[in-house]
Coordinates of C-alpha atoms and ligand atoms in Angstrom, one line a residue:
M20 CA 39.2 -129.3 44.9
Y21 CA 38.7 -129.3 48.6
R22 CA 40.0 -125.7 48.9
F23 CA 37.7 -124.7 46.0
L24 CA 34.7 -126.1 47.7
I25 CA 35.6 -124.3 51.0
S26 CA 35.9 -121.0 49.1
C27 CA 32.6 -121.5 47.4
V28 CA 30.9 -122.1 50.8
F29 CA 32.6 -119.1 52.2
L30 CA 31.7 -116.9 49.2
S31 CA 28.1 -117.9 49.2
F32 CA 27.8 -117.2 52.9
F33 CA 29.6 -113.9 52.6
F34 CA 27.5 -112.6 49.7
S35 CA 24.2 -114.0 50.8
T36 CA 21.6 -111.3 50.7
P37 CA 18.8 -110.9 53.4
Q38 CA 16.4 -112.2 50.7
A39 CA 18.4 -115.5 50.5
Q40 CA 17.9 -116.1 54.3
T41 CA 14.9 -118.2 55.3
L42 CA 12.2 -116.6 57.4
D43 CA 12.0 -118.2 60.8
V44 CA 8.5 -117.1 61.8
K45 CA 8.6 -119.0 65.2
K46 CA 11.9 -117.4 66.1
Q47 CA 10.5 -113.9 65.3
L48 CA 7.2 -114.4 67.2
D49 CA 9.0 -115.9 70.2
M50 CA 11.3 -112.9 70.3
A51 CA 8.3 -110.6 70.1
L52 CA 6.8 -112.4 73.2
Q53 CA 10.0 -111.6 75.1
Q54 CA 10.0 -108.0 73.9
Y55 CA 6.4 -107.3 74.7
E56 CA 6.8 -108.9 78.2
L57 CA 9.6 -106.4 78.8
M58 CA 7.4 -103.6 77.4
L59 CA 4.6 -104.5 79.7
K60 CA 7.1 -104.3 82.7
E61 CA 8.1 -100.8 81.5
H62 CA 4.4 -99.7 81.4
P63 CA 2.7 -100.3 84.7
N64 CA -0.1 -97.8 84.0
T65 CA -2.5 -98.2 81.2
D66 CA -3.0 -94.4 80.8
K67 CA 0.4 -94.2 79.1
I68 CA 0.1 -96.3 76.0
P69 CA 3.2 -97.4 74.2
H70 CA 3.5 -95.5 70.9
S71 CA 7.0 -94.5 69.8
M72 CA 10.2 -92.8 70.8
Y73 CA 11.4 -89.2 70.8
A74 CA 14.6 -88.3 68.9
D75 CA 16.5 -88.3 72.2
G76 CA 15.7 -92.0 72.7
S77 CA 13.1 -91.5 75.4
L78 CA 9.6 -93.2 75.3
R79 CA 6.8 -91.4 73.5
D80 CA 3.7 -92.8 75.2
M81 CA 0.2 -91.5 74.4
P82 CA -3.2 -91.2 76.0
S83 CA -6.3 -93.2 74.8
D84 CA -7.5 -90.4 72.5
W85 CA -4.4 -90.7 70.2
W86 CA -5.3 -92.5 66.9
C87 CA -2.8 -95.3 67.7
S88 CA -4.1 -96.2 71.2
G89 CA -5.6 -99.5 70.1
F90 CA -2.6 -101.1 68.6
F91 CA -0.8 -102.3 71.7
G92 CA -3.9 -104.1 73.1
A93 CA -4.6 -105.6 69.7
S94 CA -1.0 -106.8 69.3
L95 CA -1.2 -108.5 72.8
W96 CA -4.3 -110.3 71.6
Y97 CA -2.4 -111.6 68.6
L98 CA 0.5 -112.7 70.8
Y99 CA -2.0 -114.4 73.2
E100 CA -3.5 -116.2 70.2
Y101 CA 0.0 -117.3 69.2
S102 CA 1.2 -118.4 72.6
G103 CA -1.9 -119.4 74.6
D104 CA -0.2 -117.7 77.6
T105 CA -3.0 -116.6 80.0
R106 CA -0.8 -113.8 81.4
L107 CA -0.9 -112.2 78.0
K108 CA -4.7 -112.6 77.8
E109 CA -5.0 -110.7 81.1
A110 CA -2.6 -108.0 79.7
A111 CA -4.5 -107.9 76.4
H112 CA -7.8 -107.3 78.3
R113 CA -6.3 -104.6 80.5
W114 CA -4.8 -102.7 77.6
T115 CA -7.9 -103.1 75.5
M116 CA -10.1 -101.6 78.3
A117 CA -7.6 -98.7 78.5
V118 CA -9.3 -97.3 75.4
E119 CA -12.9 -98.2 76.4
K120 CA -14.0 -94.6 76.7
E121 CA -13.1 -93.9 73.0
Q122 CA -16.3 -95.8 72.0
Y123 CA -18.1 -92.5 72.4
T124 CA -15.6 -90.5 70.4
T125 CA -17.2 -88.7 67.4
N126 CA -14.5 -86.2 66.5
T127 CA -12.2 -88.6 64.6
H128 CA -12.5 -91.3 61.9
D129 CA -9.8 -93.4 63.6
L130 CA -12.1 -95.7 65.6
G131 CA -11.2 -98.6 63.3
F132 CA -7.7 -98.6 64.8
M133 CA -8.7 -97.4 68.3
I134 CA -11.7 -99.6 69.0
Y135 CA -12.2 -102.2 66.3
Y136 CA -8.7 -103.6 66.5
P137 CA -8.4 -104.3 70.2
F138 CA -12.1 -105.0 71.0
G139 CA -12.5 -106.9 67.7
H140 CA -9.7 -109.3 68.5
A141 CA -11.0 -109.6 72.1
Y142 CA -14.5 -110.5 70.9
R143 CA -13.3 -112.8 68.2
Q144 CA -11.1 -114.7 70.6
T145 CA -13.4 -114.8 73.7
G146 CA -17.0 -114.3 72.4
K147 CA -17.6 -112.1 75.4
E148 CA -20.7 -109.7 75.1
E149 CA -18.9 -106.9 77.1
Y150 CA -16.6 -106.5 74.1
K151 CA -19.3 -106.6 71.6
K152 CA -21.3 -103.9 73.3
I153 CA -18.4 -101.5 73.2
L154 CA -17.7 -102.4 69.5
L155 CA -21.3 -101.6 68.6
Q156 CA -21.3 -98.3 70.4
G157 CA -18.0 -97.4 68.6
A158 CA -19.5 -98.3 65.2
Q159 CA -22.4 -95.9 66.0
S160 CA -19.9 -93.2 66.8
L161 CA -17.9 -93.8 63.7
G162 CA -21.1 -93.8 61.6
T163 CA -21.9 -90.2 62.7
R164 CA -19.0 -89.1 60.5
F165 CA -20.7 -90.3 57.3
N166 CA -22.4 -87.6 55.3
K167 CA -25.1 -88.9 53.0
K168 CA -24.9 -86.1 50.5
V169 CA -21.2 -86.3 50.2
G170 CA -21.2 -90.1 50.3
L171 CA -18.1 -90.4 52.5
M172 CA -16.9 -90.4 56.1
K173 CA -15.2 -87.2 57.1
S174 CA -11.6 -87.8 58.3
W175 CA -10.6 -84.7 60.2
D176 CA -12.6 -82.0 61.9
D177 CA -9.9 -79.3 62.1
Y178 CA -8.1 -79.4 58.7
P179 CA -7.3 -75.8 57.7
A180 CA -7.5 -76.3 53.9
C181 CA -11.2 -77.4 53.8
D182 CA -14.3 -78.5 55.6
F183 CA -14.6 -82.0 54.4
P184 CA -11.2 -83.8 54.1
V185 CA -11.0 -87.5 53.4
I186 CA -7.7 -89.2 53.7
I187 CA -6.7 -92.5 52.1
D188 CA -6.1 -93.9 55.6
N189 CA -9.9 -93.8 56.1
M190 CA -10.2 -97.0 54.0
M191 CA -9.0 -98.8 57.2
N192 CA -12.3 -98.1 59.0
L193 CA -14.5 -99.8 56.5
E194 CA -14.0 -103.4 57.8
Y195 CA -15.4 -102.1 61.1
M196 CA -18.6 -100.8 59.4
I197 CA -19.1 -104.1 57.6
W198 CA -18.6 -106.0 60.8
A199 CA -21.3 -103.9 62.5
A200 CA -23.7 -104.4 59.6
R201 CA -23.3 -108.2 59.7
E202 CA -23.5 -108.3 63.5
T203 CA -26.6 -106.2 63.8
G204 CA -28.4 -106.9 60.6
N205 CA -28.4 -103.1 59.9
S206 CA -27.3 -102.9 56.3
Y207 CA -26.8 -99.1 56.5
F208 CA -23.4 -99.7 58.1
E209 CA -22.4 -101.7 54.9
E210 CA -23.9 -99.1 52.6
M211 CA -21.8 -96.4 54.2
A212 CA -18.7 -98.5 53.8
V213 CA -19.4 -99.4 50.1
S214 CA -20.2 -95.8 49.3
H215 CA -17.0 -94.6 51.0
A216 CA -14.9 -97.2 49.1
D217 CA -16.5 -96.4 45.8
K218 CA -16.1 -92.6 46.0
T219 CA -12.5 -93.0 47.2
L220 CA -11.9 -95.3 44.3
A221 CA -13.2 -92.7 41.9
N222 CA -11.4 -89.7 43.3
H223 CA -8.3 -90.7 45.3
F224 CA -6.3 -92.4 42.6
R225 CA -4.1 -91.3 39.7
K226 CA -3.9 -93.1 36.4
D227 CA -0.9 -95.1 37.6
K228 CA -2.9 -96.3 40.7
S229 CA -0.9 -94.2 43.2
S230 CA -3.0 -92.2 45.5
Y231 CA -3.4 -88.7 46.9
H232 CA -3.3 -88.5 50.6
V233 CA -6.1 -85.9 51.2
V234 CA -9.1 -85.3 49.0
C235 CA -11.4 -82.4 50.0
Y236 CA -15.1 -82.3 49.1
D237 CA -17.8 -79.6 49.1
S238 CA -21.1 -80.2 50.8
L239 CA -22.6 -81.8 47.6
G240 CA -19.8 -84.3 47.3
N241 CA -17.8 -82.6 44.6
V242 CA -14.0 -82.7 44.7
V243 CA -12.5 -79.3 45.5
L244 CA -8.8 -80.1 46.3
K245 CA -6.3 -82.9 46.2
K246 CA -3.5 -82.5 48.7
T247 CA -1.0 -84.2 51.0
H248 CA -0.5 -83.8 54.7
Q249 CA 2.2 -86.4 55.6
G250 CA 3.7 -87.0 52.1
Y251 CA 6.4 -85.0 50.3
S252 CA 4.0 -83.1 47.9
D253 CA 0.5 -83.1 46.7
G254 CA 1.4 -85.1 43.6
S255 CA 3.7 -87.6 45.3
A256 CA 3.2 -91.2 46.4
W257 CA 3.4 -91.2 50.2
A258 CA 4.5 -94.8 51.1
R259 CA 2.1 -95.4 54.0
G260 CA -0.8 -93.9 52.0
Q261 CA -0.2 -96.6 49.3
A262 CA -0.1 -99.2 52.1
W263 CA -3.5 -98.1 53.6
G264 CA -5.1 -98.1 50.1
L265 CA -3.8 -101.6 49.4
Y266 CA -4.8 -103.0 52.7
G267 CA -8.2 -101.3 52.6
Y268 CA -9.2 -102.5 49.1
S269 CA -7.9 -106.1 49.8
S270 CA -10.1 -106.4 52.9
M271 CA -13.1 -104.7 51.1
Y272 CA -12.8 -107.4 48.4
R273 CA -12.6 -110.2 51.0
L274 CA -15.7 -108.9 52.7
T275 CA -17.9 -107.9 49.8
K276 CA -16.5 -109.9 46.9
K277 CA -17.0 -106.9 44.6
K278 CA -14.5 -107.3 41.7
R279 CA -13.8 -103.6 41.4
Y280 CA -12.1 -103.7 44.9
L281 CA -9.9 -106.7 43.9
K282 CA -8.9 -104.9 40.7
Q283 CA -8.1 -101.8 42.7
A284 CA -6.0 -103.7 45.2
Q285 CA -4.1 -105.4 42.4
G286 CA -3.5 -102.1 40.7
I287 CA -2.0 -100.6 43.9
A288 CA 0.1 -103.7 44.6
D289 CA 1.4 -103.7 41.0
F290 CA 2.2 -100.0 41.1
Y291 CA 4.1 -100.4 44.4
L292 CA 6.0 -103.6 43.6
A293 CA 7.1 -102.4 40.2
H294 CA 8.1 -98.9 41.4
P295 CA 11.7 -98.2 40.2
R296 CA 12.4 -96.5 43.6
L297 CA 11.3 -99.4 45.7
P298 CA 14.7 -100.6 47.1
A299 CA 16.0 -104.1 46.6
D300 CA 15.1 -105.1 50.1
K301 CA 11.5 -103.9 49.5
I302 CA 11.4 -101.5 52.5
P303 CA 10.2 -98.3 50.9
Y304 CA 11.5 -94.8 51.4
W305 CA 8.9 -92.7 53.4
D306 CA 7.7 -91.3 50.1
F307 CA 8.4 -92.8 46.6
D308 CA 9.0 -89.2 45.3
A309 CA 11.1 -87.9 48.3
P310 CA 13.7 -85.7 46.6
G311 CA 16.8 -87.0 48.4
I312 CA 16.4 -90.7 47.5
P313 CA 18.6 -92.7 48.2
N314 CA 19.4 -90.6 51.2
E315 CA 15.9 -90.5 52.6
E316 CA 14.5 -92.4 55.6
R317 CA 12.8 -95.7 55.0
D318 CA 9.3 -96.3 56.4
V319 CA 9.2 -99.7 58.0
S320 CA 5.5 -99.2 59.0
A321 CA 4.5 -99.0 55.3
A322 CA 6.5 -102.2 54.6
A323 CA 4.8 -104.0 57.5
I324 CA 1.3 -103.0 56.4
V325 CA 2.0 -103.9 52.8
S326 CA 3.4 -107.3 53.7
S327 CA 0.3 -108.2 55.6
A328 CA -2.0 -106.9 52.9
L329 CA -0.1 -108.8 50.2
L330 CA -0.5 -112.0 52.1
E331 CA -4.3 -111.4 52.3
L332 CA -4.4 -110.5 48.6
S333 CA -2.5 -113.6 47.6
E334 CA -5.3 -115.7 49.0
M335 CA -7.8 -114.1 46.6
V336 CA -6.1 -114.0 43.2
G337 CA -5.0 -116.6 40.6
K338 CA -2.0 -118.9 41.2
K339 CA 0.6 -116.8 39.3
K340 CA -0.2 -113.5 41.0
A341 CA -0.6 -115.3 44.4
T342 CA 2.9 -116.6 44.1
Q343 CA 4.3 -113.2 43.1
Y344 CA 2.5 -111.4 45.9
R345 CA 3.4 -114.0 48.6
A346 CA 7.0 -114.0 47.5
A347 CA 7.2 -110.2 47.8
A348 CA 5.5 -110.2 51.2
V349 CA 7.9 -112.9 52.5
Q350 CA 10.8 -110.9 51.2
M351 CA 9.6 -107.8 53.1
L352 CA 9.2 -109.9 56.2
Q353 CA 12.7 -111.3 55.7
S354 CA 14.1 -107.9 55.4
L355 CA 12.2 -106.6 58.4
S356 CA 13.5 -109.6 60.4
T357 CA 17.2 -108.7 59.8
D358 CA 19.3 -106.6 62.2
A359 CA 18.9 -103.6 59.9
Y360 CA 15.2 -103.2 60.9
R361 CA 14.5 -105.6 63.8
N362 CA 15.3 -104.7 67.4
R363 CA 16.6 -107.3 69.9
P364 CA 15.0 -107.7 73.4
G365 CA 15.9 -104.7 75.5
E366 CA 16.7 -102.4 72.6
M367 CA 14.6 -99.3 71.8
H368 CA 12.2 -99.8 74.7
N369 CA 11.2 -103.2 73.3
F370 CA 9.5 -102.1 70.2
L371 CA 9.9 -104.8 67.6
L372 CA 10.9 -102.7 64.6
R373 CA 13.0 -99.6 64.1
H374 CA 13.2 -97.1 61.2
S375 CA 9.6 -95.9 60.7
V376 CA 8.4 -92.4 59.7
G377 CA 5.2 -90.9 61.1
H378 CA 5.0 -87.4 59.8
K379 CA 8.2 -86.1 58.2
P380 CA 6.8 -82.8 56.8
G381 CA 5.7 -82.0 60.4
G382 CA 9.1 -83.1 61.8
I383 CA 7.3 -85.7 64.0
E384 CA 8.3 -89.3 64.4
V385 CA 11.1 -89.5 61.9
D386 CA 13.2 -92.7 61.8
V387 CA 11.7 -94.2 65.0
P388 CA 9.8 -97.3 66.1
L389 CA 6.1 -97.0 65.8
I390 CA 3.6 -99.3 67.5
Y391 CA 1.5 -99.8 64.4
A392 CA 4.6 -101.1 62.4
D393 CA 4.9 -103.8 65.1
Y394 CA 1.2 -104.6 64.9
Y395 CA 1.2 -105.3 61.2
Y396 CA 4.5 -107.1 61.4
I397 CA 3.0 -109.5 63.9
E398 CA -0.2 -109.9 61.8
A399 CA 1.9 -110.6 58.7
L400 CA 4.0 -113.2 60.5
L401 CA 0.8 -114.9 61.8
R402 CA -0.8 -114.8 58.3
Y403 CA 2.3 -116.3 56.8
S404 CA 2.6 -119.0 59.4
R405 CA -1.1 -119.9 58.8
W406 CA -0.5 -120.2 55.1
Q407 CA 2.6 -122.4 55.7
A408 CA 0.6 -124.7 57.9
S409 CA -2.3 -124.9 55.4
S410 CA 0.0 -125.5 52.4
K411 CA 1.6 -128.5 54.2
K412 CA -1.7 -130.3 54.6
Ligands
LIG25 N1 -3.5 -92.4 59.9 C1 -2.3 -91.7 60.1 C2 -1.1 -92.2 59.5 O1 -1.0 -93.1 58.8 O2 0.0 -91.6 59.9

């Protein structure tokens, strides 16, 4: 009997899946603190912003005009919020101010990531007017990309296939516009965001709720082309694109309470979670239709974004769906926290996560750490720990 029990314990340990492990949020966040402290040491100058790695293992730092320049400062604000460590507050301020000049940028739609994330967290946590002033200027700059006739914000200026491309990623800028509307009392910011979300809802999605990456419009707002840029093919479901859509419509519902956004977010979540090619550990391949599955790279960044979005969505739906979405998000976080995807202090220049894909068709950032994967992982851990704390009350 004794021998039988020992073998049961041994077998259950041996065959335990990552899903069966519990998620130790504190352990993961404490390790993130160590890693980003080391990352700060490796980055004495704020003109070289941590972004990723090259294939040879060297650092791929970027200047402030790169679309990802705000994520490092924003992550430091989250880690300051978690730890209360004033050295992190000072670092968060320094890396936030590193992108200050981008408040005047009008040639990209990415100001939601570049300005709203770092300065938004800074303002939320400190209430300082200096941050708010920069946020408001950035929102003005972003608003210049909205075309009233088309009813959308233009994503890129230099897209060879058409003059007015809109990418699904652009949903991530809408929270910034709504923040600006409510902060200034100028409802035009919100009207732009709602118009953009509505036209995207009408034109970016297929029947199964998967999305195109790029939709091109003519000057009257008619659709002229539906394409991909970073996905496998025009008709495929690029994993991060699905993640941006899910996150974007979840936050649009939180902010506006318009039921059509909730319905859209749930549709995207259900498409994603029920997909037959979503692996058992719930870390997607870089494109759900990539031809070499199962021998294709995973995209950890998509998993991190989706886990955070599902935790938000689970706060806004009925009990049954909430339980399903939260369980899926936690499973994603558990997988991300295993050695398969999670770096240890000192590994890979102290990025938290490995195995993301930036732009596979362009041969750029394939199977590397990406700073935005880290950001959404931290955000999801914090969202989950807040939920754990509130559910114990
Ligand atoms: N917004 C660019 C990307 O998701 O790669």
